Short mmCIF file of C-alpha atoms in Angstrom, two decimals:
data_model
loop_
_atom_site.label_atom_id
_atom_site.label_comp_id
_atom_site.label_asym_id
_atom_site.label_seq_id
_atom_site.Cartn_x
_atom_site.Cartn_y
_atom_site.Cartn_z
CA UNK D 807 -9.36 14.27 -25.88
CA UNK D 808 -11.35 13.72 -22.93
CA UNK D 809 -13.32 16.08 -20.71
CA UNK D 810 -10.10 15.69 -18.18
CA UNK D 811 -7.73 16.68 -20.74
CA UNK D 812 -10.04 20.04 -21.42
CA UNK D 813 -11.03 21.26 -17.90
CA UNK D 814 -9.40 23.77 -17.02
CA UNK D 815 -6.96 24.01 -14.15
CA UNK D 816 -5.84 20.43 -14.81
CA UNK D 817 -2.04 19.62 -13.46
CA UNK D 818 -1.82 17.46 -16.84
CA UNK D 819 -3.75 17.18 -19.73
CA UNK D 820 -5.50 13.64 -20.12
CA UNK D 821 -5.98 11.18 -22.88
CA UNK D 822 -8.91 8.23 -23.46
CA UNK D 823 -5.87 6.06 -23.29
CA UNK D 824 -5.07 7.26 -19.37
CA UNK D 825 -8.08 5.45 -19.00
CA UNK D 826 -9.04 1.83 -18.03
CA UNK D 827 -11.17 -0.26 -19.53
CA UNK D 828 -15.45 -0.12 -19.26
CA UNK D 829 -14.44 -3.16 -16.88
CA UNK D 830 -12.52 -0.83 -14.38
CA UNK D 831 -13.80 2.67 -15.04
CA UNK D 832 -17.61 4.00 -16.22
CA UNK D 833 -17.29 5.93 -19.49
CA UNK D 834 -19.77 8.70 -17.62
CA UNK D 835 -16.95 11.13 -17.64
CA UNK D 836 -16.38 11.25 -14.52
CA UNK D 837 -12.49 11.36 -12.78
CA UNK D 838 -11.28 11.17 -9.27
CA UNK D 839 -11.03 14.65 -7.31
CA UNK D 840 -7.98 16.24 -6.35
CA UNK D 841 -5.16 14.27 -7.72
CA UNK D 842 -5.06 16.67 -11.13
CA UNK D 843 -6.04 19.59 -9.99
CA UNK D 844 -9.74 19.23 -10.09
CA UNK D 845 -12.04 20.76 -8.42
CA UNK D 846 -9.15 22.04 -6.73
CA UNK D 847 -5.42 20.83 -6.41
CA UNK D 848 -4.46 20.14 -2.59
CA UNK D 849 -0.56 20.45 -2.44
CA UNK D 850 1.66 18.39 -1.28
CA UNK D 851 1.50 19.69 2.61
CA UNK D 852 -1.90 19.77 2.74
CA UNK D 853 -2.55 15.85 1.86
CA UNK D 854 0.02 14.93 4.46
CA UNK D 855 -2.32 16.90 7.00
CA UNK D 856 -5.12 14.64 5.55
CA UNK D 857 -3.49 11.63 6.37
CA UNK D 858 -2.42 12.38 9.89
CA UNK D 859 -5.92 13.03 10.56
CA UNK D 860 -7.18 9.94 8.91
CA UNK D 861 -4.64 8.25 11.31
CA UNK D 862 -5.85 10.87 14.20
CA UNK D 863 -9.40 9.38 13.21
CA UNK D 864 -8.66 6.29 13.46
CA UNK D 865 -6.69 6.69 16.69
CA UNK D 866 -9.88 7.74 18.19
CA UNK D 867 -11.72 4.80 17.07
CA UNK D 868 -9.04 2.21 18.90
CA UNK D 869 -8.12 3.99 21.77
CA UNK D 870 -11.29 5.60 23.08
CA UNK D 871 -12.74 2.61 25.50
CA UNK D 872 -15.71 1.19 24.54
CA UNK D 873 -17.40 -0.82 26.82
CA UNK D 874 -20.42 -1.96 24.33
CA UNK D 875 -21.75 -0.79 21.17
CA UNK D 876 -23.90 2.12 22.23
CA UNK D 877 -20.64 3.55 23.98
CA UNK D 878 -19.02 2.61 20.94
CA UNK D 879 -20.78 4.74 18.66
CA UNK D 880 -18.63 8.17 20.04
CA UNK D 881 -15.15 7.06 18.66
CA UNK D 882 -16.78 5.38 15.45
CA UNK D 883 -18.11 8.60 14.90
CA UNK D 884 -14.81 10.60 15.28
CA UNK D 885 -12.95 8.14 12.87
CA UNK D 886 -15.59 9.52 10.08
CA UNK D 887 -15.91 13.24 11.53
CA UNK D 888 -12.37 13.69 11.97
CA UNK D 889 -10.95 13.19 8.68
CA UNK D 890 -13.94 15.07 6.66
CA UNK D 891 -13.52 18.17 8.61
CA UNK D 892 -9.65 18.54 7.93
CA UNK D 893 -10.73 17.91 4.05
CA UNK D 894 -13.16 20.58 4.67
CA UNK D 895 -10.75 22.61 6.01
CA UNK D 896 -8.21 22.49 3.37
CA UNK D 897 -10.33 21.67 -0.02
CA UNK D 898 -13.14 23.97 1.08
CA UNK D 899 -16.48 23.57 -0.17
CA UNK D 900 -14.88 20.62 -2.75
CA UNK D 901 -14.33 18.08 0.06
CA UNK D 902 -17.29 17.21 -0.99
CA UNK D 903 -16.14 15.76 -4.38
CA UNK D 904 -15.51 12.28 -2.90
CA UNK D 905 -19.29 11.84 -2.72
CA UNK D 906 -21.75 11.79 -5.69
CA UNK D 907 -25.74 11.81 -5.93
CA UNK D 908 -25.98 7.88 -5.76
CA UNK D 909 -28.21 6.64 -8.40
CA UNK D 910 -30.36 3.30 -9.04
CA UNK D 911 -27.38 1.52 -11.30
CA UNK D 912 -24.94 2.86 -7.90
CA UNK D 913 -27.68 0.48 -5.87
CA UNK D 914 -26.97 -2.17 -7.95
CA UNK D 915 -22.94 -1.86 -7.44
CA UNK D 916 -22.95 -1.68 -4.13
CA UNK D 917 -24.60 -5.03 -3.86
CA UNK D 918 -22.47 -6.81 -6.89
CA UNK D 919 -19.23 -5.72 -4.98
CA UNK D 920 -20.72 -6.21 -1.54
CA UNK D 921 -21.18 -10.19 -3.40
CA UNK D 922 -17.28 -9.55 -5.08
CA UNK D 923 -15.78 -9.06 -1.64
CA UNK D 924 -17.72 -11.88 0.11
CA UNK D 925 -16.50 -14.41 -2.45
CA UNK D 926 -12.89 -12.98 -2.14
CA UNK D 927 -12.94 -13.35 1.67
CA UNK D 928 -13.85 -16.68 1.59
CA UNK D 929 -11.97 -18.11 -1.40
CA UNK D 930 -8.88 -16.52 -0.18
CA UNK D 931 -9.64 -17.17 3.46
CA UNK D 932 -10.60 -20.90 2.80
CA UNK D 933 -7.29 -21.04 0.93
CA UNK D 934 -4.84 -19.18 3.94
CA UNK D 935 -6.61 -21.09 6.36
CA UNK D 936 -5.25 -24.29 5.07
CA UNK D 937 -2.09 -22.80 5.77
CA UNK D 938 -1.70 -20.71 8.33
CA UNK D 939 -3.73 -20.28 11.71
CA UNK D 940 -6.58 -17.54 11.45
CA UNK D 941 -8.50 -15.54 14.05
CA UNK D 942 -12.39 -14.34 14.27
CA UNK D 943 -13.50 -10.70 13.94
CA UNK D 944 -14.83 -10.57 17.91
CA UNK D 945 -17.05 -7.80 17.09
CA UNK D 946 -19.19 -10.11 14.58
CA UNK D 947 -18.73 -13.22 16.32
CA UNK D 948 -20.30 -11.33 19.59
CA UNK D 949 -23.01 -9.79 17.48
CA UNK D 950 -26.83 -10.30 19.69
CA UNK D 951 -25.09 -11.33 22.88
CA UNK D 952 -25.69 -8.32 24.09
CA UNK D 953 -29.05 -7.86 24.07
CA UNK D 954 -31.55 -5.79 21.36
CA UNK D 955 -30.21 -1.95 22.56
CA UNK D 956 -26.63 -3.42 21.58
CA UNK D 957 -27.49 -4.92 18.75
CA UNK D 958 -29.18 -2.15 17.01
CA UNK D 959 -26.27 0.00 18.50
CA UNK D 960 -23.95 -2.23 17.06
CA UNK D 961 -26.06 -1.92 13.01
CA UNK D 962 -25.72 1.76 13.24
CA UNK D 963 -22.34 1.82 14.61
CA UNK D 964 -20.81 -0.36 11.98
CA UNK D 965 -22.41 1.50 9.52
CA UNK D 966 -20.93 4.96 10.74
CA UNK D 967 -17.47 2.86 11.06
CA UNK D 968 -17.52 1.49 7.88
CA UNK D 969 -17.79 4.62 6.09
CA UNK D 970 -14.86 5.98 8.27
CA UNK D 971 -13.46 2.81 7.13
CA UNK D 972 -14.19 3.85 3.46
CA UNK D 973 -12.98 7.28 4.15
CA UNK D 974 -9.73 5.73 5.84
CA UNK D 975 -8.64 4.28 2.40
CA UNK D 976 -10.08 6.60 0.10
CA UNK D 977 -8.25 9.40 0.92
CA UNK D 978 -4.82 7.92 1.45
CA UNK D 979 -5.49 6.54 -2.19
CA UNK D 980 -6.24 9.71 -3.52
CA UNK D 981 -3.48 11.16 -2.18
CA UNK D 982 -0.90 8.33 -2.96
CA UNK D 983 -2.52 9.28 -6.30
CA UNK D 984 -1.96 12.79 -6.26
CA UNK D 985 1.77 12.11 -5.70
CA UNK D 986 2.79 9.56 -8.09
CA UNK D 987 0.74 11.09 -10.94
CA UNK D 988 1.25 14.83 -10.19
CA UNK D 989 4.87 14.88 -8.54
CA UNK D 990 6.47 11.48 -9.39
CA UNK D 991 5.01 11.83 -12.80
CA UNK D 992 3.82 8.22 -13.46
CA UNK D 993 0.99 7.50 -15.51
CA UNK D 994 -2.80 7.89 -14.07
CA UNK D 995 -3.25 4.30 -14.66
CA UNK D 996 0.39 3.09 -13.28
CA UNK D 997 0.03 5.53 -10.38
CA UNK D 998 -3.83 4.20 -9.64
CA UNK D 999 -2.66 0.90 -9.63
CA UNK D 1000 -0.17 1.25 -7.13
CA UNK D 1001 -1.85 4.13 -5.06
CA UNK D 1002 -4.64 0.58 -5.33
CA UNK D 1003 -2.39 -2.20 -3.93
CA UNK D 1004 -0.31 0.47 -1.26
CA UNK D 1005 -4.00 1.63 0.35
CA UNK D 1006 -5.06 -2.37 0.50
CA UNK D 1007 -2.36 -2.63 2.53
CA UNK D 1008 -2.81 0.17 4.84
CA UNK D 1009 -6.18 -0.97 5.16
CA UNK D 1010 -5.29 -5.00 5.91
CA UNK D 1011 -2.73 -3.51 8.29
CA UNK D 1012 -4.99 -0.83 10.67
CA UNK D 1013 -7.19 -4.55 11.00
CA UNK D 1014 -3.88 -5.96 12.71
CA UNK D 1015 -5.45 -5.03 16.38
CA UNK D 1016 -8.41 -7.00 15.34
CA UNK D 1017 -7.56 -10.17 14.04
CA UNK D 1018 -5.16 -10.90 17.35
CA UNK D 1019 -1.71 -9.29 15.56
CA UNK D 1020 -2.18 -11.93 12.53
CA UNK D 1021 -0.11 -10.62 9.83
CA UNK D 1022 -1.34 -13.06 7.19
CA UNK D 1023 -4.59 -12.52 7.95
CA UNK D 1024 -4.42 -8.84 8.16
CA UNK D 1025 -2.53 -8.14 4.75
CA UNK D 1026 -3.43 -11.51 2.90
CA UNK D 1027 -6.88 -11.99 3.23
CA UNK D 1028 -8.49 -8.64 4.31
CA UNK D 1029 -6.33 -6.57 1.85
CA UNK D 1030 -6.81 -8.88 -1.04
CA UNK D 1031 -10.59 -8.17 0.01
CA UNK D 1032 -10.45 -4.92 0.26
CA UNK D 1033 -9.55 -4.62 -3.93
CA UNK D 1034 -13.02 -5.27 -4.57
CA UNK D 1035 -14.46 -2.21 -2.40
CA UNK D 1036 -11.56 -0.19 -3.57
CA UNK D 1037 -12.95 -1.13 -7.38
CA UNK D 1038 -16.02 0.44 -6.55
CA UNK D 1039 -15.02 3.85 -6.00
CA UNK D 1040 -12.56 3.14 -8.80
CA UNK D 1041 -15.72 2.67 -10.98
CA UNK D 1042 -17.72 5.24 -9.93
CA UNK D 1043 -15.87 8.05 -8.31
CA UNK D 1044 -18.30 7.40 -5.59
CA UNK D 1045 -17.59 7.05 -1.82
CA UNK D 1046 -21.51 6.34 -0.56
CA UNK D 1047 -20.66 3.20 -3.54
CA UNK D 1048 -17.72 1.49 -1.55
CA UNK D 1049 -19.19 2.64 1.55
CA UNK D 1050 -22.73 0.67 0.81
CA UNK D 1051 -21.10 -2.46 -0.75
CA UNK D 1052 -18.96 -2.58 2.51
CA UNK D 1053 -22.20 -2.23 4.96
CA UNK D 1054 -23.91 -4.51 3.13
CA UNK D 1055 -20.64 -6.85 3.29
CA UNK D 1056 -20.51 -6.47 7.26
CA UNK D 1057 -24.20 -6.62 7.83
CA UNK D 1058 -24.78 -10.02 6.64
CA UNK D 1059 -22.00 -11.46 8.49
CA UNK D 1060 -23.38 -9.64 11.61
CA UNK D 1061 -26.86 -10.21 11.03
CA UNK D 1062 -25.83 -14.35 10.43
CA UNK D 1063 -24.13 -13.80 14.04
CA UNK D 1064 -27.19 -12.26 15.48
CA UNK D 1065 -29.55 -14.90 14.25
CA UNK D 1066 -27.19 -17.95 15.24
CA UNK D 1067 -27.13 -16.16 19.05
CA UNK D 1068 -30.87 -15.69 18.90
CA UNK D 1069 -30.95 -19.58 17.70
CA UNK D 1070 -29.08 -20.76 20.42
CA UNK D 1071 -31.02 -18.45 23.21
CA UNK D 1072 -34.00 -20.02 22.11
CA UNK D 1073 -32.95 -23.27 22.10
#
């Protein structure tokens, strides 16, 4: 049996064989918080209360008007703050669990899936493109028109937005978790994959307002994407993981943006 099975307070006991593979899931012993009880079980009430204020978060974050990144940075900081202190309010001192002491081999993962979901975006991208019409991310394609404030407004401002962003899906996955594992009584691995696929979609669909209402776009190619970063919190249990590999993801598409503006200024 595994240390899951043996901890106590567990909803239900655990097996290796709940497991996936060293491909999918670190054999450091380490399992995701909440959805069996560990550190502490949050019922069914409380993760709906979670969710509405990962959607009150994120209501912040497209209604509050933002007339340039360093006004910005107030509703990118609610979409993280929001969320974490309704955990906090209901887990207690464990709403902590989603985040772990990031070591030098957790470095090294944020960059491979950082690399993961950059290939994804463009192989799938290229591929959709060919198909159906696709629309640019304004917020990168703007990046350095702004001037050097904005632009280093707009570097810390995705980085507090994309761990909101990381925060957005983790916690709706833990909780889809938490209800096909504990109440529906699937599988961990069946009700991981699924709690997987349902959170990509949530995800590709909250990035509706930004890619101009494109459905394909939104679900296709920036859900498909967003199974790599998921994978890395998969693997390690780890949200300052997912949340690296997707900075680092952003950041070089911005920071290509901000060079091709400064190109064309000096020009």
């Amino acid at each position: 049996m595994t240390a899951e099975a043996t901890t106590p307070g567990t909803l239900r006991p655990l097996s290796e064989h709940d497991r996936f593979g060293r491909l999918i899931e670190r054999r450091d012993g380490a399992d995701f918080p909440y959805y069996n009880g560990v550190p502490v079980e949050l019922s069914a009430v409380k993760w709906i209360i979670v969710w509405l204020a990962v959607a009150a978060g994120f209501a912040a974050l497209i209604f509050i008007p933002t007339p340039n990144n360093l006004g910005a940075l107030l509703p990118r900081t609610l979409f993280v703050v929001i969320p974490l202190a309704v955990l906090a309010l209901v887990a207690g001192r464990a709403w902590t669990a989603i985040f772990r002491r990031v070591r030098l081999v957790d470095v090294g993962n944020m960059f491979f899936f950082a690399a993961l979901n950059i290939v994804l975006t463009f192989v799938i991208g290229g591929i959709v493109s060919l198909i159906f019409p696709v629309a640019p991310n304004a917020t990168i394609a703007g990046a350095g028109a702004g001037g050097v404030v904005d632009t280093i407004a707009l570097y810390v401002g995705s980085g507090i937005q994309l761990i909101g962003e990381e925060i957005f899906v983790v916690l709706p996955f833990l909780a889809l978790t938490y209800f096909l594992f504990a109440k529906a009584g699937l599988s961990r691995k069946t009700a991981i994959i699924l709690a997987w696929i349902i959170s990509a979609i949530w995800f590709g669909a909250a990035h509706l307002p930004t890619y101009d209402w494109n459905w394909v776009q939104a679900i296709v190619i920036i859900g498909s994407a967003r199974i790599a970063l998921t994978l890395a919190f998969i693997r390690t249990k780890n949200l300052w993981v997912s949340a690296g590999a997707h900075i680092i993801n952003d950041w070089v598409f911005i920071t290509v943006s901000v060079l091709t503006a400064a190109a064309v200024v000096g020009s």
